[in-house]
Tab-separated table of C-alpha atoms and ligand atoms in Angstrom:
chain	number	residue	atom	x	y	z
A	1	MET	CA	-6.249	-4.596	19.160
A	2	ALA	CA	-8.165	-7.850	18.901
A	3	ARG	CA	-11.153	-5.784	17.816
A	4	VAL	CA	-10.921	-3.718	14.672
A	5	ASN	CA	-11.801	-0.083	15.268
A	6	PRO	CA	-13.949	1.318	12.492
A	7	PRO	CA	-12.067	3.581	10.039
A	8	LYS	CA	-12.315	7.307	10.759
A	9	GLU	CA	-15.637	8.610	9.482
A	10	PRO	CA	-16.686	12.121	8.483
A	11	ALA	CA	-19.397	13.854	10.523
A	12	ARG	CA	-22.960	12.800	9.657
A	13	PRO	CA	-24.789	15.189	7.302
A	14	THR	CA	-27.186	17.625	8.887
A	15	ASP	CA	-28.650	18.781	5.589
A	16	PRO	CA	-31.052	16.131	4.216
A	17	ALA	CA	-30.697	17.684	0.742
A	18	ALA	CA	-26.893	17.167	0.728
A	19	ASP	CA	-25.326	14.531	-1.565
A	20	PRO	CA	-25.628	11.349	0.583
A	21	LEU	CA	-22.191	10.169	-0.557
A	22	GLU	CA	-20.339	13.287	0.511
A	23	GLN	CA	-20.573	12.454	4.184
A	24	ALA	CA	-21.392	8.759	3.956
A	25	GLY	CA	-19.493	6.115	5.932
A	26	PHE	CA	-16.467	4.188	4.612
A	27	SER	CA	-18.344	1.084	3.464
A	28	THR	CA	-21.027	3.093	1.687
A	29	ARG	CA	-18.392	5.112	-0.168
A	30	ALA	CA	-16.518	1.884	-0.985
A	31	VAL	CA	-19.506	0.475	-2.869
A	32	ARG	CA	-21.143	3.652	-4.191
A	33	SER	CA	-18.554	6.392	-4.816
A	34	GLY	CA	-16.824	6.805	-8.182
A	35	THR	CA	-19.730	5.373	-10.171
A	36	HIS	CA	-20.608	6.822	-13.579
A	37	ARG	CA	-23.365	5.167	-15.618
A	38	SER	CA	-23.428	5.115	-19.390
A	39	ASP	CA	-26.655	5.722	-21.336
A	40	TYR	CA	-27.502	2.002	-20.942
A	41	GLY	CA	-28.027	2.484	-17.190
A	42	GLU	CA	-25.925	-0.543	-16.197
A	43	HIS	CA	-25.985	-1.291	-12.439
A	44	SER	CA	-22.465	-2.700	-12.269
A	45	GLU	CA	-19.934	-0.310	-13.843
A	46	ALA	CA	-19.092	-0.837	-17.511
A	47	LEU	CA	-15.557	-1.630	-18.652
A	48	PHE	CA	-14.291	1.026	-21.100
A	49	LEU	CA	-11.799	-1.093	-23.016
A	50	THR	CA	-10.855	1.479	-25.640
A	51	SER	CA	-7.608	3.277	-26.370
A	52	SER	CA	-9.191	6.511	-27.667
A	53	PHE	CA	-12.491	8.416	-27.824
A	54	VAL	CA	-14.289	10.132	-30.709
A	55	PHE	CA	-15.218	13.823	-30.818
A	56	ASP	CA	-18.420	15.429	-32.110
A	57	ASP	CA	-16.442	17.863	-34.282
A	58	ALA	CA	-13.017	19.418	-34.796
A	59	GLN	CA	-13.719	22.194	-32.303
A	60	GLN	CA	-14.512	19.691	-29.561
A	61	ALA	CA	-11.290	17.787	-30.318
A	62	ALA	CA	-9.285	21.021	-30.027
A	63	ASP	CA	-11.051	22.003	-26.787
A	64	ARG	CA	-10.539	18.585	-25.190
A	65	PHE	CA	-6.843	18.400	-26.157
A	66	GLN	CA	-6.191	21.860	-24.748
A	67	ASN	CA	-8.191	21.269	-21.548
A	68	ARG	CA	-10.754	23.956	-22.449
A	69	GLU	CA	-13.486	21.317	-22.205
A	70	ALA	CA	-13.577	18.517	-19.654
A	71	GLY	CA	-13.853	15.035	-21.156
A	72	VAL	CA	-12.013	11.940	-22.253
A	73	VAL	CA	-9.403	11.956	-25.026
A	74	TYR	CA	-7.013	9.009	-24.958
A	75	SER	CA	-6.635	6.206	-22.408
A	76	ARG	CA	-3.023	6.968	-21.503
A	77	PHE	CA	-4.414	9.860	-19.454
A	78	THR	CA	-8.231	9.801	-19.519
A	79	ASN	CA	-10.330	6.649	-19.362
A	80	PRO	CA	-13.680	6.347	-17.531
A	81	SER	CA	-12.831	2.984	-15.903
A	82	VAL	CA	-9.559	4.400	-14.565
A	83	GLN	CA	-11.240	7.627	-13.458
A	84	MET	CA	-13.915	5.681	-11.536
A	85	PHE	CA	-11.188	3.762	-9.678
A	86	GLU	CA	-9.311	7.004	-8.939
A	87	GLU	CA	-12.442	8.709	-7.587
A	88	ARG	CA	-13.375	5.783	-5.356
A	89	LEU	CA	-9.871	5.427	-3.901
A	90	ALA	CA	-9.638	9.207	-3.338
A	91	SER	CA	-12.914	9.054	-1.426
A	92	LEU	CA	-11.674	6.195	0.790
A	93	GLU	CA	-8.326	7.861	1.523
A	94	GLY	CA	-10.043	11.204	2.245
A	95	ALA	CA	-8.067	12.769	-0.629
A	96	GLU	CA	-8.987	15.606	-2.946
A	97	ASP	CA	-7.569	13.829	-5.992
A	98	CYS	CA	-5.950	10.569	-7.080
A	99	VAL	CA	-3.993	9.325	-10.087
A	100	ALA	CA	-3.744	5.629	-10.976
A	101	THR	CA	-0.625	3.973	-12.401
A	102	ALA	CA	0.326	0.635	-13.942
A	103	SER	CA	1.916	-0.740	-10.746
A	104	GLY	CA	3.063	0.296	-7.301
A	105	MET	CA	6.600	0.857	-8.580
A	106	SER	CA	5.379	3.129	-11.369
A	107	ALA	CA	3.471	5.142	-8.745
A	108	ILE	CA	6.723	5.630	-6.789
A	109	LEU	CA	8.657	6.488	-9.968
A	110	SER	CA	5.953	8.994	-11.009
A	111	VAL	CA	6.126	10.692	-7.596
A	112	CYS	CA	9.907	11.045	-7.974
A	113	LEU	CA	9.746	12.329	-11.564
A	114	GLY	CA	6.894	14.706	-10.756
A	115	LEU	CA	8.203	16.242	-7.547
A	116	LEU	CA	12.019	16.018	-7.614
A	117	LYS	CA	14.834	17.590	-9.601
A	118	ALA	CA	18.625	17.094	-9.629
A	119	GLY	CA	20.131	18.348	-6.372
A	120	ASP	CA	17.062	17.477	-4.259
A	121	GLN	CA	17.265	14.979	-1.409
A	122	ILE	CA	14.923	12.204	-0.256
A	123	VAL	CA	14.943	11.231	3.418
A	124	THR	CA	13.657	7.709	3.946
A	125	SER	CA	14.292	4.588	6.020
A	126	ALA	CA	16.016	1.349	5.039
A	127	SER	CA	12.846	-0.491	6.126
A	128	LEU	CA	11.474	-0.230	2.597
A	129	PHE	CA	10.327	-2.606	-0.111
A	130	GLY	CA	13.529	-3.778	-1.886
A	131	ALA	CA	12.653	-2.422	-5.345
A	132	THR	CA	11.929	1.014	-3.826
A	133	ILE	CA	15.467	1.068	-2.381
A	134	GLN	CA	16.849	0.053	-5.785
A	135	LEU	CA	14.820	2.769	-7.524
A	136	PHE	CA	16.237	5.368	-5.123
A	137	ASP	CA	19.849	4.055	-5.118
A	138	ASN	CA	20.300	2.900	-8.719
A	139	PHE	CA	18.135	5.367	-10.619
A	140	MET	CA	17.272	8.504	-8.631
A	141	GLN	CA	20.897	8.949	-7.496
A	142	LYS	CA	21.952	8.546	-11.160
A	143	PHE	CA	19.889	11.648	-11.953
A	144	GLY	CA	21.399	13.674	-9.099
A	145	VAL	CA	18.836	13.069	-6.363
A	146	GLY	CA	20.443	12.328	-2.980
A	147	VAL	CA	19.026	9.699	-0.630
A	148	GLN	CA	19.528	9.645	3.129
A	149	TYR	CA	18.450	6.579	5.144
A	150	VAL	CA	17.377	6.980	8.787
A	151	SER	CA	15.618	4.880	11.412
A	152	LEU	CA	11.897	4.479	10.642
A	153	THR	CA	10.973	4.502	14.302
A	154	ASP	CA	12.922	7.598	15.449
A	155	PRO	CA	11.320	10.950	14.446
A	156	ALA	CA	14.383	12.862	15.766
A	157	ALA	CA	16.527	11.089	13.151
A	158	TRP	CA	14.277	12.445	10.375
A	159	GLN	CA	14.649	15.946	11.779
A	160	ALA	CA	18.441	15.550	12.030
A	161	ALA	CA	18.767	14.246	8.452
A	162	MET	CA	17.081	17.293	6.909
A	163	THR	CA	19.179	19.654	4.810
A	164	PRO	CA	18.136	22.692	2.730
A	165	GLN	CA	17.988	20.250	-0.223
A	166	THR	CA	15.461	17.904	1.421
A	167	ARG	CA	12.303	17.839	-0.681
A	168	LEU	CA	10.664	14.507	0.191
A	169	PHE	CA	10.137	12.266	3.237
A	170	TYR	CA	9.235	8.772	1.978
A	171	LEU	CA	7.745	6.271	4.480
A	172	GLU	CA	6.371	2.750	4.552
A	173	THR	CA	4.452	1.846	7.702
A	174	PRO	CA	4.158	-0.897	8.923
A	175	SER	CA	7.490	-1.986	7.436
A	176	ASN	CA	8.092	-5.255	5.654
A	177	PRO	CA	8.669	-7.824	7.182
A	178	LEU	CA	9.334	-6.662	10.772
A	179	THR	CA	6.201	-4.472	11.092
A	180	GLU	CA	8.071	-1.464	12.504
A	181	LEU	CA	5.950	1.691	12.574
A	182	ALA	CA	6.618	5.312	11.666
A	183	ASP	CA	4.954	7.927	13.872
A	184	LEU	CA	2.884	9.709	11.216
A	185	GLN	CA	1.960	12.635	13.471
A	186	ALA	CA	5.517	13.357	14.658
A	187	ILE	CA	7.320	12.819	11.335
A	188	GLY	CA	4.584	14.592	9.360
A	189	GLN	CA	4.801	17.593	11.686
A	190	ILE	CA	8.594	17.846	11.241
A	191	ALA	CA	8.186	17.788	7.457
A	192	ARG	CA	5.326	20.270	7.395
A	193	GLN	CA	7.257	22.843	9.440
A	194	ALA	CA	10.101	22.644	6.920
A	195	GLY	CA	7.902	22.615	3.797
A	196	VAL	CA	9.012	19.065	2.940
A	197	ILE	CA	6.498	16.796	1.103
A	198	THR	CA	5.621	13.526	2.863
A	199	VAL	CA	4.638	10.357	1.009
A	200	VAL	CA	3.314	7.257	2.806
A	201	ASP	CA	3.147	3.856	1.104
A	202	ASN	CA	-0.126	2.545	2.604
A	203	CYS	CA	-0.335	-0.759	0.763
A	204	PHE	CA	0.055	-2.981	3.873
A	205	LEU	CA	-2.997	-1.577	5.681
A	206	THR	CA	-5.076	0.193	2.997
A	207	PRO	CA	-7.473	3.016	3.947
A	208	ALA	CA	-9.656	0.411	5.676
A	209	LEU	CA	-7.079	0.198	8.506
A	210	GLN	CA	-4.974	3.375	8.208
A	211	GLN	CA	-5.646	6.779	6.678
A	212	PRO	CA	-2.354	8.698	6.543
A	213	LEU	CA	-4.020	11.868	5.218
A	214	ALA	CA	-5.767	12.248	8.596
A	215	PHE	CA	-2.229	13.082	9.887
A	216	PRO	CA	0.115	15.858	8.624
A	217	ILE	CA	0.934	13.705	5.567
A	218	ASP	CA	0.686	15.045	1.997
A	219	LEU	CA	0.443	12.026	-0.292
A	220	VAL	CA	-0.616	8.422	0.141
A	221	LEU	CA	0.683	5.828	-2.291
A	222	HIS	CA	-0.417	2.280	-3.125
A	223	SER	CA	0.684	-0.852	-4.757
A	224	ALA	CA	-2.942	-1.744	-5.595
A	225	THR	CA	-1.524	-5.147	-6.551
A	226	LYS	CA	-1.648	-6.005	-2.840
A	227	TYR	CA	-4.777	-5.724	-0.657
A	228	ILE	CA	-6.707	-3.347	-2.928
A	229	ASP	CA	-6.988	-6.151	-5.474
A	230	GLY	CA	-6.643	-8.626	-2.632
A	231	GLN	CA	-7.081	-11.622	-4.903
A	232	GLY	CA	-3.724	-11.855	-6.657
A	233	ARG	CA	-5.010	-11.012	-10.136
A	234	VAL	CA	-3.762	-7.662	-11.462
A	235	LEU	CA	-1.015	-5.061	-11.020
A	236	GLY	CA	-1.859	-1.475	-10.183
A	237	GLY	CA	-0.712	1.598	-8.312
A	238	ALA	CA	-2.074	4.972	-7.221
A	239	VAL	CA	-1.135	8.248	-5.553
A	240	ALA	CA	-3.758	10.321	-3.684
A	241	GLY	CA	-3.621	13.732	-2.027
A	242	PRO	CA	-4.168	17.432	-2.748
A	243	LYS	CA	-4.982	18.267	-6.365
A	244	ALA	CA	-1.996	20.624	-6.736
A	245	LEU	CA	0.457	17.785	-5.986
A	246	VAL	CA	-1.479	15.003	-7.734
A	247	ASP	CA	-1.626	17.150	-10.899
A	248	GLN	CA	2.184	17.238	-11.035
A	249	ILE	CA	2.252	13.427	-10.854
A	250	ARG	CA	-0.587	13.114	-13.379
A	251	GLN	CA	1.528	15.113	-15.868
A	252	VAL	CA	4.223	12.414	-15.574
A	253	VAL	CA	1.666	9.672	-16.223
A	254	ARG	CA	0.206	11.602	-19.187
A	255	THR	CA	3.619	12.287	-20.749
A	256	CYS	CA	5.668	9.212	-19.830
A	257	GLY	CA	2.869	6.612	-19.978
A	258	PRO	CA	3.032	4.436	-16.815
A	259	SER	CA	-0.764	4.387	-16.972
A	260	MET	CA	-3.183	1.890	-15.450
A	261	SER	CA	-4.949	-0.322	-17.975
A	262	PRO	CA	-8.759	0.120	-18.068
A	263	PHE	CA	-9.204	-3.595	-17.445
A	264	ASN	CA	-7.083	-3.508	-14.279
A	265	ALA	CA	-8.897	-0.361	-13.131
A	266	TRP	CA	-12.259	-2.071	-13.586
A	267	VAL	CA	-11.080	-5.089	-11.538
A	268	LEU	CA	-9.624	-2.861	-8.806
A	269	HIS	CA	-12.689	-0.608	-8.694
A	270	LYS	CA	-14.815	-3.681	-7.955
A	271	SER	CA	-12.271	-4.919	-5.392
A	272	LEU	CA	-12.634	-1.698	-3.402
A	273	GLU	CA	-16.287	-2.627	-2.769
A	274	THR	CA	-15.192	-5.503	-0.528
A	275	LEU	CA	-12.051	-3.871	0.898
A	276	SER	CA	-13.482	-3.119	4.315
A	277	VAL	CA	-14.880	-6.599	4.983
A	278	ARG	CA	-11.799	-8.302	3.539
A	279	MET	CA	-9.395	-6.249	5.658
A	280	GLN	CA	-11.417	-6.910	8.806
A	281	ALA	CA	-11.290	-10.643	8.102
A	282	HIS	CA	-7.531	-10.569	7.242
A	283	ASN	CA	-6.927	-8.587	10.395
A	284	ALA	CA	-8.919	-10.906	12.663
A	285	ASN	CA	-7.133	-13.999	11.285
A	286	ALA	CA	-3.684	-12.377	11.569
A	287	GLN	CA	-4.292	-11.147	15.125
A	288	ALA	CA	-5.421	-14.601	16.261
A	289	LEU	CA	-2.571	-16.365	14.466
A	290	ALA	CA	0.024	-13.953	15.920
A	291	GLU	CA	-1.306	-14.599	19.440
A	292	TRP	CA	-1.241	-18.357	18.814
A	293	LEU	CA	2.324	-18.204	17.429
A	294	GLU	CA	3.530	-16.490	20.616
A	295	ASP	CA	2.619	-19.711	22.487
A	296	GLN	CA	4.413	-22.096	20.116
A	297	PRO	CA	7.549	-23.692	21.643
A	298	ALA	CA	9.476	-23.538	18.326
A	299	VAL	CA	8.985	-19.766	18.056
A	300	SER	CA	11.152	-17.265	19.947
A	301	ARG	CA	9.570	-13.955	18.883
A	302	VAL	CA	6.539	-12.704	16.937
A	303	TYR	CA	6.388	-9.331	15.165
A	304	TYR	CA	2.850	-7.965	14.811
A	305	PRO	CA	1.613	-4.458	15.744
A	306	GLY	CA	-1.613	-5.853	17.199
A	307	LEU	CA	0.295	-7.731	19.945
A	308	ALA	CA	0.804	-6.123	23.345
A	309	SER	CA	4.435	-7.342	23.083
A	310	HIS	CA	5.087	-5.178	19.977
A	311	PRO	CA	7.381	-2.309	21.059
A	312	GLN	CA	5.142	0.217	19.264
A	313	HIS	CA	1.777	-1.275	20.179
A	314	ALA	CA	0.539	2.023	21.690
A	315	LEU	CA	1.416	3.886	18.468
A	316	ALA	CA	-0.378	1.199	16.438
A	317	GLN	CA	-3.491	1.766	18.530
A	318	ARG	CA	-3.290	5.518	17.886
A	319	GLN	CA	-2.800	5.508	14.132
A	320	GLN	CA	-4.106	2.155	12.851
A	321	SER	CA	-7.511	0.471	13.087
A	322	GLY	CA	-5.892	-2.973	13.225
A	323	GLY	CA	-2.516	-4.710	12.997
A	324	GLY	CA	-2.971	-5.740	9.345
A	325	ALA	CA	-2.359	-9.114	7.733
A	326	VAL	CA	1.425	-9.468	7.831
A	327	VAL	CA	2.947	-11.396	10.731
A	328	ALA	CA	6.638	-12.276	11.070
A	329	PHE	CA	8.274	-14.615	13.547
A	330	GLU	CA	11.695	-15.951	14.568
A	331	LEU	CA	12.398	-19.647	14.908
A	332	LYS	CA	14.218	-20.716	18.055
A	333	GLY	CA	17.827	-21.782	18.442
A	334	GLY	CA	20.918	-22.635	16.433
A	335	ASP	CA	23.540	-20.853	14.351
A	336	SER	CA	22.899	-19.241	11.001
A	337	VAL	CA	23.111	-22.519	9.032
A	338	GLU	CA	20.833	-24.350	11.428
A	339	LEU	CA	18.266	-21.545	11.489
A	340	THR	CA	18.206	-21.411	7.683
A	341	GLN	CA	17.638	-25.190	7.603
A	342	LYS	CA	14.796	-24.896	10.114
A	343	ALA	CA	13.156	-22.050	8.178
A	344	PHE	CA	13.488	-23.919	4.853
A	345	ALA	CA	12.024	-27.071	6.465
A	346	LEU	CA	9.039	-25.088	7.735
A	347	VAL	CA	8.434	-23.491	4.331
A	348	ASP	CA	8.763	-26.913	2.651
A	349	ARG	CA	6.420	-28.672	5.092
A	350	VAL	CA	3.362	-26.395	4.926
A	351	ARG	CA	0.528	-27.889	2.877
A	352	LEU	CA	-2.030	-25.073	2.859
A	353	PHE	CA	0.082	-21.897	2.886
A	354	SER	CA	1.312	-20.854	-0.570
A	355	ARG	CA	5.084	-20.603	-1.067
A	356	THR	CA	5.313	-17.297	-2.946
A	357	GLY	CA	6.882	-13.879	-2.454
A	358	ASN	CA	3.698	-11.845	-2.941
A	359	LEU	CA	1.310	-10.647	-0.243
A	360	GLY	CA	-2.202	-9.257	-0.179
A	361	ASP	CA	-4.144	-12.303	-1.318
A	362	THR	CA	-7.151	-14.244	-0.060
A	363	ARG	CA	-4.711	-17.199	0.205
A	364	SER	CA	-2.225	-17.249	3.072
A	365	ILE	CA	1.398	-16.982	2.006
A	366	ILE	CA	4.649	-18.043	3.669
A	367	THR	CA	8.019	-16.484	2.784
A	368	HIS	CA	11.607	-16.770	4.040
A	369	PRO	CA	12.694	-13.105	3.627
A	370	ALA	CA	16.478	-13.647	4.061
A	371	SER	CA	16.681	-15.931	1.007
A	372	THR	CA	13.973	-14.342	-1.181
A	373	THR	CA	12.613	-10.785	-0.841
A	374	HIS	CA	15.796	-9.607	0.934
A	375	GLY	CA	18.170	-12.158	-0.644
A	376	ARG	CA	19.900	-9.654	-2.926
A	377	ILE	CA	21.241	-7.415	-0.157
A	378	SER	CA	24.479	-8.251	1.698
A	379	GLU	CA	24.270	-10.461	4.782
A	380	GLU	CA	25.654	-7.602	6.879
A	381	ALA	CA	22.957	-5.167	5.656
A	382	ARG	CA	20.323	-7.844	6.138
A	383	LEU	CA	21.319	-8.497	9.720
A	384	ARG	CA	21.511	-4.739	10.375
A	385	ALA	CA	17.897	-4.532	9.159
A	386	GLY	CA	16.989	-7.314	11.621
A	387	ILE	CA	16.269	-9.916	8.933
A	388	GLY	CA	17.954	-13.031	10.282
A	389	PRO	CA	18.090	-16.571	8.868
A	390	GLY	CA	15.365	-17.814	11.242
A	391	LEU	CA	12.814	-15.136	10.303
A	392	VAL	CA	9.616	-16.267	8.534
A	393	ARG	CA	6.918	-13.955	7.136
A	394	LEU	CA	3.244	-14.807	6.836
A	395	ALA	CA	0.739	-12.795	4.822
A	396	VAL	CA	-2.405	-14.126	6.435
A	397	GLY	CA	-5.323	-14.814	4.098
A	398	LEU	CA	-8.997	-15.534	4.493
A	399	GLU	CA	-8.994	-19.301	5.139
A	400	ASP	CA	-10.457	-20.695	8.372
A	401	LEU	CA	-8.132	-19.857	11.253
A	402	ARG	CA	-8.201	-23.449	12.539
A	403	ASP	CA	-6.902	-24.775	9.210
A	404	LEU	CA	-4.038	-22.273	9.200
A	405	GLN	CA	-3.119	-23.232	12.767
A	406	LEU	CA	-3.243	-26.952	11.928
A	407	ASP	CA	-1.019	-26.429	8.895
A	408	LEU	CA	1.589	-24.398	10.802
A	409	SER	CA	1.384	-26.735	13.754
A	410	GLN	CA	2.245	-29.841	11.707
A	411	ALA	CA	4.982	-27.925	9.855
A	412	LEU	CA	6.545	-26.546	13.049
A	413	SER	CA	6.560	-29.832	14.943
B	1	LIG	C1	5.294	-1.949	0.273
B	1	LIG	C2	5.333	-2.112	-1.219
B	1	LIG	N1	5.357	-1.010	-2.001
B	1	LIG	C3	5.409	-1.112	-3.337
B	1	LIG	C4	5.454	-2.329	-3.965
B	1	LIG	C5	5.546	-2.382	-5.464
B	1	LIG	O1	4.322	-2.673	-6.009
B	1	LIG	P1	4.106	-3.381	-7.462
B	1	LIG	O2	4.581	-4.777	-7.338
B	1	LIG	O3	2.641	-3.225	-7.685
B	1	LIG	O4	4.912	-2.594	-8.439
B	1	LIG	C6	5.398	-3.505	-3.204
B	1	LIG	C7	5.414	-4.829	-3.865
B	1	LIG	O5	5.535	-5.859	-3.239
B	1	LIG	C8	5.361	-3.391	-1.787
B	1	LIG	O6	5.339	-4.478	-0.992
């Protein structure tokens, strides 16, 4: 997987009169779809920083409020900047519809509120972002929704966990930080046969490297805060898929208010224009750094789906166009205390990598998961999840590869 395969493309148009965007390639849609010009004819999209919109007359106000006339009303649920972002992301994910939210977590909450009721069950894996687990365990269970955790990598376990109450399969692939993969075809097929809705958090790879809706998957979800922004500036989230499902989630956003701000939507809409080139560059840097790390004497194991040594490398080649930007590795030797000391020393010694818990930035980031992102779970649960004291996570940015290698090299030695 050293080379990035191009994202799946629709067939070329045969009708020269057809809308050129409808069947255009990924990069063309990234820069041109979801664009609506105002009467000024601006080339770059305008920012609609307004909370509400005026109506021509009372009848128009009544028609807009009651959905008899299409048009904008109030920015909690209709804003042109947000709608442009939603349209562009829907186009890139190959989705019929998309709804934007204030953050990735509010996208996950809106999915739960829109699609679940007391008595329903979610089947998911423990290889999830920590706050998603807390949302399921501390809040959804409080409202009578059951949660069953199974192995991400074993489709048979998803089948076995299903009960008549199962309503949702919730997946994150690749997982954080060990880059385990879920088989989207196999798990999606199991869900579809049982009428269970599948949701895939695609924020690690973005549609530039993985398009879950090309598999039997119903909804794709994003923390747009990560690679969609890609520059560490704003929070955002989104859910894309068939209109009938997205409408149920949009009703939650309209009523409960976890809406994306127009400013963030405008930033994210612009970010999508460079998504493809950024992800290819992230991917190339991460692949090369993962290969280099495998040769370092201080490192015992590297986790990256683009490596031939990854246990699910063949699956990665089938369902991803690249390994992504997140690489994890184990430091060699010692007991738990010693490994923690070695990992802390490495994190302290880097001079270029940023010490922060985020990912999805132009700047490379180093994190010690056991003491930060996964520090609030018990040591036993952490070890069960494979997150040991000597594990280090990199979210590889867009700096020159040689500089990243030099920085890690001096810090590892
Ligand atoms: C995989 C994944 N999903 C969801 C989220 C939550 O996104 P946000 O921080 O935008 O709420 C994160 C945040 O790190 C994440 O890594």
